[in-house]
Amino acid sequence: MKRNALGRGLDSLISMDDIQTSGSSAINEIPIEQISPNPDQPRRNFDETSLEELATSIRELGIIQPLTLRSAGPDAYQIISGERRYRAAKLAGLETVPAYIRTANDSELTEMALIENIQREDLNAIEIALTFKKLIDQYKLTQDRLSERIGKKRSTIANFLRLLKLPAEVQLGLRDKHIDMGHARALLAVDKPTLQLKLYNETLKKGLSVRQVESLAKQYQQQAENPDAPQQQPPKRLNNKDYEVLKKHLSTSFGVPVKMTCDLSGKGKITFPFKNEEELEKIITIFDKLKE
């Protein structure tokens, strides 16, 4: 009985030069006009600048790594892996491309495209989530079964699928890398889409860290659950002018150019630089006097 290569884990499933499916191991030169992309390709965004750079390289060196195709009829082939190389080859004006010809059904085709892109880290979180959902819906898979098929933990699959519950604007922001996966997961701690969107916009405006979003999400959710409860007032923040005054005061008191840094949460540090041992002793003496 033919062994299903997709039953193995991610690490053992794919060699980037030769996906482990049945078919010829020989490299064929295939006319580019006979090749079509996989309509279920998980990757939706191809950076134009990056494609142009790859096309330039292909013009100079050719395609180093063959594409992997499956037969889609007489003189017709569909891409299993290598759509970016295919697009760049068209830009470069190639008439043929090197390729392996493999045998794969529709389910295997989608899974292999997903797995290869994940291994290459080519997909953004939303593309991965949408492909997980499509595989589950189209092939009637449970999260546990999908976990077995692609070698990912069930919890990982569940976390990606939860991203699809976020408002569309937030999903686009994650896709376009305005926020990362950590920010998105923090937003999910808030139940109401309107509050998720409000916190998302605040995150972009203030450049909040994941930890800051987690803290605010908790406050948003508590306020939503207890609207009559008094809102916690944020601590008073010093402005840049206040920090400059404090820095100047410390520099004068210690006789060295004191440095101060502070993040959006109000946390920071004060640094007392010294040029020699004499300045160090002077700083220590001042600290000792403060303890008296």
GROMACS .gro file of C-alpha atoms in nm:
model
  292
    1MET     CA    1   0.000   0.000   0.000
    2LYS     CA    2   0.130   0.347  -0.086
    3ARG     CA    3   0.259   0.518   0.222
    4ASN     CA    4   0.114   0.864   0.283
    5ALA     CA    5   0.415   1.092   0.325
    6LEU     CA    6   0.193   1.356   0.479
    7GLY     CA    7   0.148   1.145   0.790
    8ARG     CA    8   0.500   1.227   0.900
    9GLY     CA    9   0.616   1.534   1.089
   10LEU     CA   10   0.714   1.865   0.935
   11ASP     CA   11   1.087   1.814   0.977
   12SER     CA   12   1.096   1.482   0.797
   13LEU     CA   13   0.830   1.555   0.539
   14ILE     CA   14   1.003   1.790   0.302
   15SER     CA   15   1.343   1.824   0.151
   16MET     CA   16   1.327   2.158  -0.022
   17ASP     CA   17   1.478   2.011  -0.337
   18ASP     CA   18   1.252   1.708  -0.357
   19ILE     CA   19   0.912   1.676  -0.192
   20GLN     CA   20   0.855   1.319  -0.084
   21THR     CA   21   0.575   1.215  -0.315
   22SER     CA   22   0.570   0.954  -0.585
   23GLY     CA   23   0.691   1.048  -0.933
   24SER     CA   24   1.004   1.089  -1.137
   25SER     CA   25   1.322   1.198  -0.959
   26ALA     CA   26   1.457   1.338  -1.286
   27ILE     CA   27   1.466   1.710  -1.351
   28ASN     CA   28   1.262   1.810  -1.656
   29GLU     CA   29   1.265   2.134  -1.855
   30ILE     CA   30   0.899   2.238  -1.868
   31PRO     CA   31   0.768   2.519  -2.093
   32ILE     CA   32   0.656   2.798  -1.862
   33GLU     CA   33   0.337   2.847  -2.065
   34GLN     CA   34   0.226   2.495  -1.966
   35ILE     CA   35   0.249   2.574  -1.593
   36SER     CA   36  -0.028   2.723  -1.379
   37PRO     CA   37  -0.027   2.821  -1.010
   38ASN     CA   38  -0.208   2.619  -0.746
   39PRO     CA   39  -0.540   2.802  -0.679
   40ASP     CA   40  -0.524   2.673  -0.321
   41GLN     CA   41  -0.173   2.810  -0.265
   42PRO     CA   42  -0.175   2.941   0.095
   43ARG     CA   43   0.058   3.227   0.014
   44ARG     CA   44  -0.135   3.524  -0.125
   45ASN     CA   45   0.116   3.809  -0.109
   46PHE     CA   46   0.430   3.827  -0.319
   47ASP     CA   47   0.651   4.129  -0.263
   48GLU     CA   48   0.713   4.293  -0.601
   49THR     CA   49   1.058   4.425  -0.512
   50SER     CA   50   1.167   4.083  -0.389
   51LEU     CA   51   1.035   3.922  -0.709
   52GLU     CA   52   1.228   4.167  -0.925
   53GLU     CA   53   1.547   4.091  -0.731
   54LEU     CA   54   1.493   3.718  -0.778
   55ALA     CA   55   1.420   3.772  -1.149
   56THR     CA   56   1.751   3.958  -1.184
   57SER     CA   57   1.931   3.669  -1.016
   58ILE     CA   58   1.755   3.418  -1.244
   59ARG     CA   59   1.862   3.612  -1.552
   60GLU     CA   60   2.224   3.586  -1.435
   61LEU     CA   61   2.235   3.237  -1.282
   62GLY     CA   62   1.918   3.061  -1.389
   63ILE     CA   63   1.690   2.872  -1.146
   64ILE     CA   64   1.912   2.694  -0.894
   65GLN     CA   65   1.633   2.499  -0.722
   66PRO     CA   66   1.380   2.321  -0.950
   67LEU     CA   67   1.009   2.373  -0.909
   68THR     CA   68   0.790   2.081  -0.806
   69LEU     CA   69   0.486   2.023  -1.029
   70ARG     CA   70   0.205   1.774  -1.078
   71SER     CA   71   0.047   1.678  -1.406
   72ALA     CA   72  -0.285   1.856  -1.467
   73GLY     CA   73  -0.359   1.705  -1.809
   74PRO     CA   74  -0.187   1.674  -2.147
   75ASP     CA   75   0.095   1.929  -2.159
   76ALA     CA   76  -0.039   2.099  -1.847
   77TYR     CA   77   0.116   2.121  -1.501
   78GLN     CA   78   0.021   2.271  -1.167
   79ILE     CA   79   0.266   2.403  -0.910
   80ILE     CA   80   0.315   2.207  -0.589
   81SER     CA   81   0.604   2.425  -0.471
   82GLY     CA   82   0.797   2.712  -0.622
   83GLU     CA   83   0.535   2.968  -0.722
   84ARG     CA   84   0.768   3.254  -0.630
   85ARG     CA   85   1.038   3.109  -0.856
   86TYR     CA   86   0.775   3.062  -1.130
   87ARG     CA   87   0.663   3.426  -1.108
   88ALA     CA   88   1.021   3.551  -1.109
   89ALA     CA   89   1.107   3.327  -1.406
   90LYS     CA   90   0.821   3.482  -1.604
   91LEU     CA   91   0.952   3.830  -1.516
   92ALA     CA   92   1.298   3.719  -1.626
   93GLY     CA   93   1.158   3.610  -1.963
   94LEU     CA   94   1.242   3.239  -1.932
   95GLU     CA   95   1.065   3.006  -2.174
   96THR     CA   96   1.127   2.688  -1.972
   97VAL     CA   97   1.198   2.609  -1.607
   98PRO     CA   98   1.354   2.302  -1.440
   99ALA     CA   99   1.105   2.095  -1.245
  100TYR     CA  100   1.031   1.764  -1.077
  101ILE     CA  101   0.700   1.601  -1.173
  102ARG     CA  102   0.515   1.449  -0.879
  103THR     CA  103   0.184   1.275  -0.815
  104ALA     CA  104  -0.050   1.435  -0.563
  105ASN     CA  105  -0.425   1.468  -0.514
  106ASP     CA  106  -0.595   1.797  -0.427
  107SER     CA  107  -0.573   1.745  -0.051
  108GLU     CA  108  -0.206   1.652  -0.065
  109LEU     CA  109  -0.137   1.946  -0.295
  110THR     CA  110  -0.281   2.197  -0.049
  111GLU     CA  111  -0.107   2.037   0.248
  112MET     CA  112   0.230   2.023   0.074
  113ALA     CA  113   0.206   2.387  -0.031
  114LEU     CA  114   0.115   2.483   0.325
  115ILE     CA  115   0.394   2.281   0.483
  116GLU     CA  116   0.663   2.405   0.247
  117ASN     CA  117   0.566   2.766   0.305
  118ILE     CA  118   0.561   2.718   0.683
  119GLN     CA  119   0.907   2.562   0.674
  120ARG     CA  120   1.032   2.853   0.465
  121GLU     CA  121   0.848   3.099   0.695
  122ASP     CA  122   0.695   3.256   0.384
  123LEU     CA  123   0.340   3.276   0.516
  124ASN     CA  124   0.197   3.538   0.747
  125ALA     CA  125  -0.022   3.430   1.038
  126ILE     CA  126  -0.353   3.504   0.862
  127GLU     CA  127  -0.255   3.303   0.552
  128ILE     CA  128  -0.170   3.008   0.777
  129ALA     CA  129  -0.498   3.042   0.969
  130LEU     CA  130  -0.705   3.058   0.649
  131THR     CA  131  -0.534   2.749   0.508
  132PHE     CA  132  -0.587   2.557   0.831
  133LYS     CA  133  -0.956   2.648   0.816
  134LYS     CA  134  -0.984   2.547   0.451
  135LEU     CA  135  -0.824   2.208   0.513
  136ILE     CA  136  -1.055   2.145   0.809
  137ASP     CA  137  -1.370   2.253   0.625
  138GLN     CA  138  -1.296   2.106   0.282
  139TYR     CA  139  -1.166   1.768   0.396
  140LYS     CA  140  -1.376   1.734   0.712
  141LEU     CA  141  -1.072   1.717   0.940
  142THR     CA  142  -1.069   1.769   1.314
  143GLN     CA  143  -0.797   1.986   1.466
  144ASP     CA  144  -0.640   1.669   1.607
  145ARG     CA  145  -0.634   1.504   1.264
  146LEU     CA  146  -0.490   1.813   1.099
  147SER     CA  147  -0.227   1.821   1.371
  148GLU     CA  148  -0.124   1.467   1.280
  149ARG     CA  149  -0.121   1.540   0.907
  150ILE     CA  150   0.104   1.847   0.914
  151GLY     CA  151   0.310   1.779   1.227
  152LYS     CA  152   0.194   2.083   1.424
  153LYS     CA  153   0.060   2.080   1.781
  154ARG     CA  154  -0.316   2.102   1.813
  155SER     CA  155  -0.278   2.407   2.040
  156THR     CA  156  -0.079   2.583   1.767
  157ILE     CA  157  -0.355   2.516   1.513
  158ALA     CA  158  -0.620   2.638   1.759
  159ASN     CA  159  -0.427   2.961   1.825
  160PHE     CA  160  -0.403   3.036   1.454
  161LEU     CA  161  -0.773   2.966   1.397
  162ARG     CA  162  -0.868   3.205   1.679
  163LEU     CA  163  -0.707   3.488   1.483
  164LEU     CA  164  -0.992   3.463   1.232
  165LYS     CA  165  -1.231   3.585   1.503
  166LEU     CA  166  -1.060   3.926   1.509
  167PRO     CA  167  -1.212   4.220   1.315
  168ALA     CA  168  -1.110   4.236   0.949
  169GLU     CA  169  -0.902   4.551   1.003
  170VAL     CA  170  -0.698   4.377   1.272
  171GLN     CA  171  -0.648   4.071   1.051
  172LEU     CA  172  -0.521   4.297   0.772
  173GLY     CA  173  -0.285   4.465   1.018
  174LEU     CA  174  -0.147   4.126   1.119
  175ARG     CA  175  -0.117   4.020   0.756
  176ASP     CA  176   0.069   4.340   0.669
  177LYS     CA  177   0.290   4.310   0.979
  178HIS     CA  178   0.166   4.625   1.151
  179ILE     CA  179   0.133   4.404   1.458
  180ASP     CA  180   0.268   4.057   1.532
  181MET     CA  181   0.116   3.733   1.654
  182GLY     CA  182   0.173   3.827   2.019
  183HIS     CA  183  -0.027   4.149   1.984
  184ALA     CA  184  -0.309   3.968   1.806
  185ARG     CA  185  -0.335   3.700   2.072
  186ALA     CA  186  -0.343   3.970   2.341
  187LEU     CA  187  -0.635   4.139   2.163
  188LEU     CA  188  -0.829   3.813   2.178
  189ALA     CA  189  -0.850   3.853   2.556
  190VAL     CA  190  -1.114   4.120   2.484
  191ASP     CA  191  -1.454   3.980   2.383
  192LYS     CA  192  -1.612   4.276   2.202
  193PRO     CA  193  -1.490   4.342   1.845
  194THR     CA  194  -1.538   4.718   1.895
  195LEU     CA  195  -1.302   4.713   2.193
  196GLN     CA  196  -1.056   4.491   2.005
  197LEU     CA  197  -1.050   4.747   1.725
  198LYS     CA  198  -1.011   5.036   1.970
  199LEU     CA  199  -0.718   4.865   2.139
  200TYR     CA  200  -0.566   4.776   1.802
  201ASN     CA  201  -0.571   5.141   1.693
  202GLU     CA  202  -0.425   5.247   2.027
  203THR     CA  203  -0.149   4.988   1.980
  204LEU     CA  204  -0.058   5.132   1.639
  205LYS     CA  205  -0.076   5.494   1.757
  206LYS     CA  206   0.141   5.444   2.065
  207GLY     CA  207   0.363   5.161   1.943
  208LEU     CA  208   0.263   4.943   2.238
  209SER     CA  209   0.454   4.630   2.328
  210VAL     CA  210   0.282   4.292   2.360
  211ARG     CA  211   0.298   4.315   2.739
  212GLN     CA  212   0.138   4.659   2.736
  213VAL     CA  213  -0.143   4.533   2.510
  214GLU     CA  214  -0.198   4.237   2.744
  215SER     CA  215  -0.231   4.475   3.039
  216LEU     CA  216  -0.470   4.708   2.857
  217ALA     CA  217  -0.674   4.416   2.723
  218LYS     CA  218  -0.728   4.299   3.080
  219GLN     CA  219  -0.846   4.646   3.178
  220TYR     CA  220  -1.076   4.671   2.874
  221GLN     CA  221  -1.233   4.333   2.948
  222GLN     CA  222  -1.282   4.410   3.318
  223GLN     CA  223  -1.448   4.739   3.230
  224ALA     CA  224  -1.673   4.566   2.974
  225GLU     CA  225  -1.780   4.308   3.233
  226ASN     CA  226  -1.832   4.571   3.508
  227PRO     CA  227  -1.932   4.894   3.331
  228ASP     CA  228  -2.046   5.056   3.658
  229ALA     CA  229  -1.711   5.002   3.827
  230PRO     CA  230  -1.491   5.314   3.854
  231GLN     CA  231  -1.226   5.320   3.586
  232GLN     CA  232  -0.872   5.288   3.699
  233GLN     CA  233  -0.693   5.614   3.635
  234PRO     CA  234  -0.362   5.576   3.456
  235PRO     CA  235  -0.059   5.694   3.654
  236LYS     CA  236   0.055   6.049   3.588
  237ARG     CA  237   0.325   6.051   3.323
  238LEU     CA  238   0.616   6.290   3.306
  239ASN     CA  239   0.669   6.467   2.977
  240ASN     CA  240   1.001   6.511   2.799
  241LYS     CA  241   1.055   6.853   2.955
  242ASP     CA  242   1.015   6.706   3.306
  243TYR     CA  243   1.272   6.436   3.227
  244GLU     CA  244   1.519   6.693   3.099
  245VAL     CA  245   1.483   6.896   3.420
  246LEU     CA  246   1.540   6.587   3.635
  247LYS     CA  247   1.838   6.477   3.424
  248LYS     CA  248   1.997   6.821   3.449
  249HIS     CA  249   1.941   6.829   3.825
  250LEU     CA  250   2.108   6.488   3.874
  251SER     CA  251   2.395   6.577   3.642
  252THR     CA  252   2.461   6.893   3.843
  253SER     CA  253   2.437   6.713   4.178
  254PHE     CA  254   2.670   6.428   4.081
  255GLY     CA  255   2.903   6.623   3.857
  256VAL     CA  256   2.871   6.375   3.568
  257PRO     CA  257   2.646   6.372   3.255
  258VAL     CA  258   2.366   6.148   3.388
  259LYS     CA  259   2.169   5.950   3.127
  260MET     CA  260   1.801   5.853   3.158
  261THR     CA  261   1.585   5.623   2.947
  262CYS     CA  262   1.214   5.551   2.981
  263ASP     CA  263   0.965   5.335   2.789
  264LEU     CA  264   0.592   5.388   2.732
  265SER     CA  265   0.499   5.210   3.057
  266GLY     CA  266   0.710   5.454   3.262
  267LYS     CA  267   0.985   5.204   3.336
  268GLY     CA  268   1.344   5.300   3.271
  269LYS     CA  269   1.690   5.339   3.415
  270ILE     CA  270   1.937   5.605   3.522
  271THR     CA  271   2.303   5.571   3.428
  272PHE     CA  272   2.593   5.746   3.598
  273PRO     CA  273   2.893   5.730   3.362
  274PHE     CA  274   3.243   5.802   3.492
  275LYS     CA  275   3.574   5.866   3.315
  276ASN     CA  276   3.810   5.744   3.586
  277GLU     CA  277   3.830   5.606   3.939
  278GLU     CA  278   3.825   5.954   4.085
  279GLU     CA  279   3.483   6.027   3.936
  280LEU     CA  280   3.359   5.686   4.052
  281GLU     CA  281   3.468   5.756   4.409
  282LYS     CA  282   3.295   6.093   4.393
  283ILE     CA  283   2.965   5.931   4.285
  284ILE     CA  284   2.990   5.666   4.557
  285THR     CA  285   3.062   5.932   4.818
  286ILE     CA  286   2.746   6.121   4.723
  287PHE     CA  287   2.539   5.800   4.749
  288ASP     CA  288   2.693   5.724   5.088
  289LYS     CA  289   2.596   6.069   5.215
  290LEU     CA  290   2.236   6.008   5.099
  291LYS     CA  291   2.218   5.705   5.330
  292GLU     CA  292   2.325   5.905   5.640
   0.00000   0.00000   0.00000
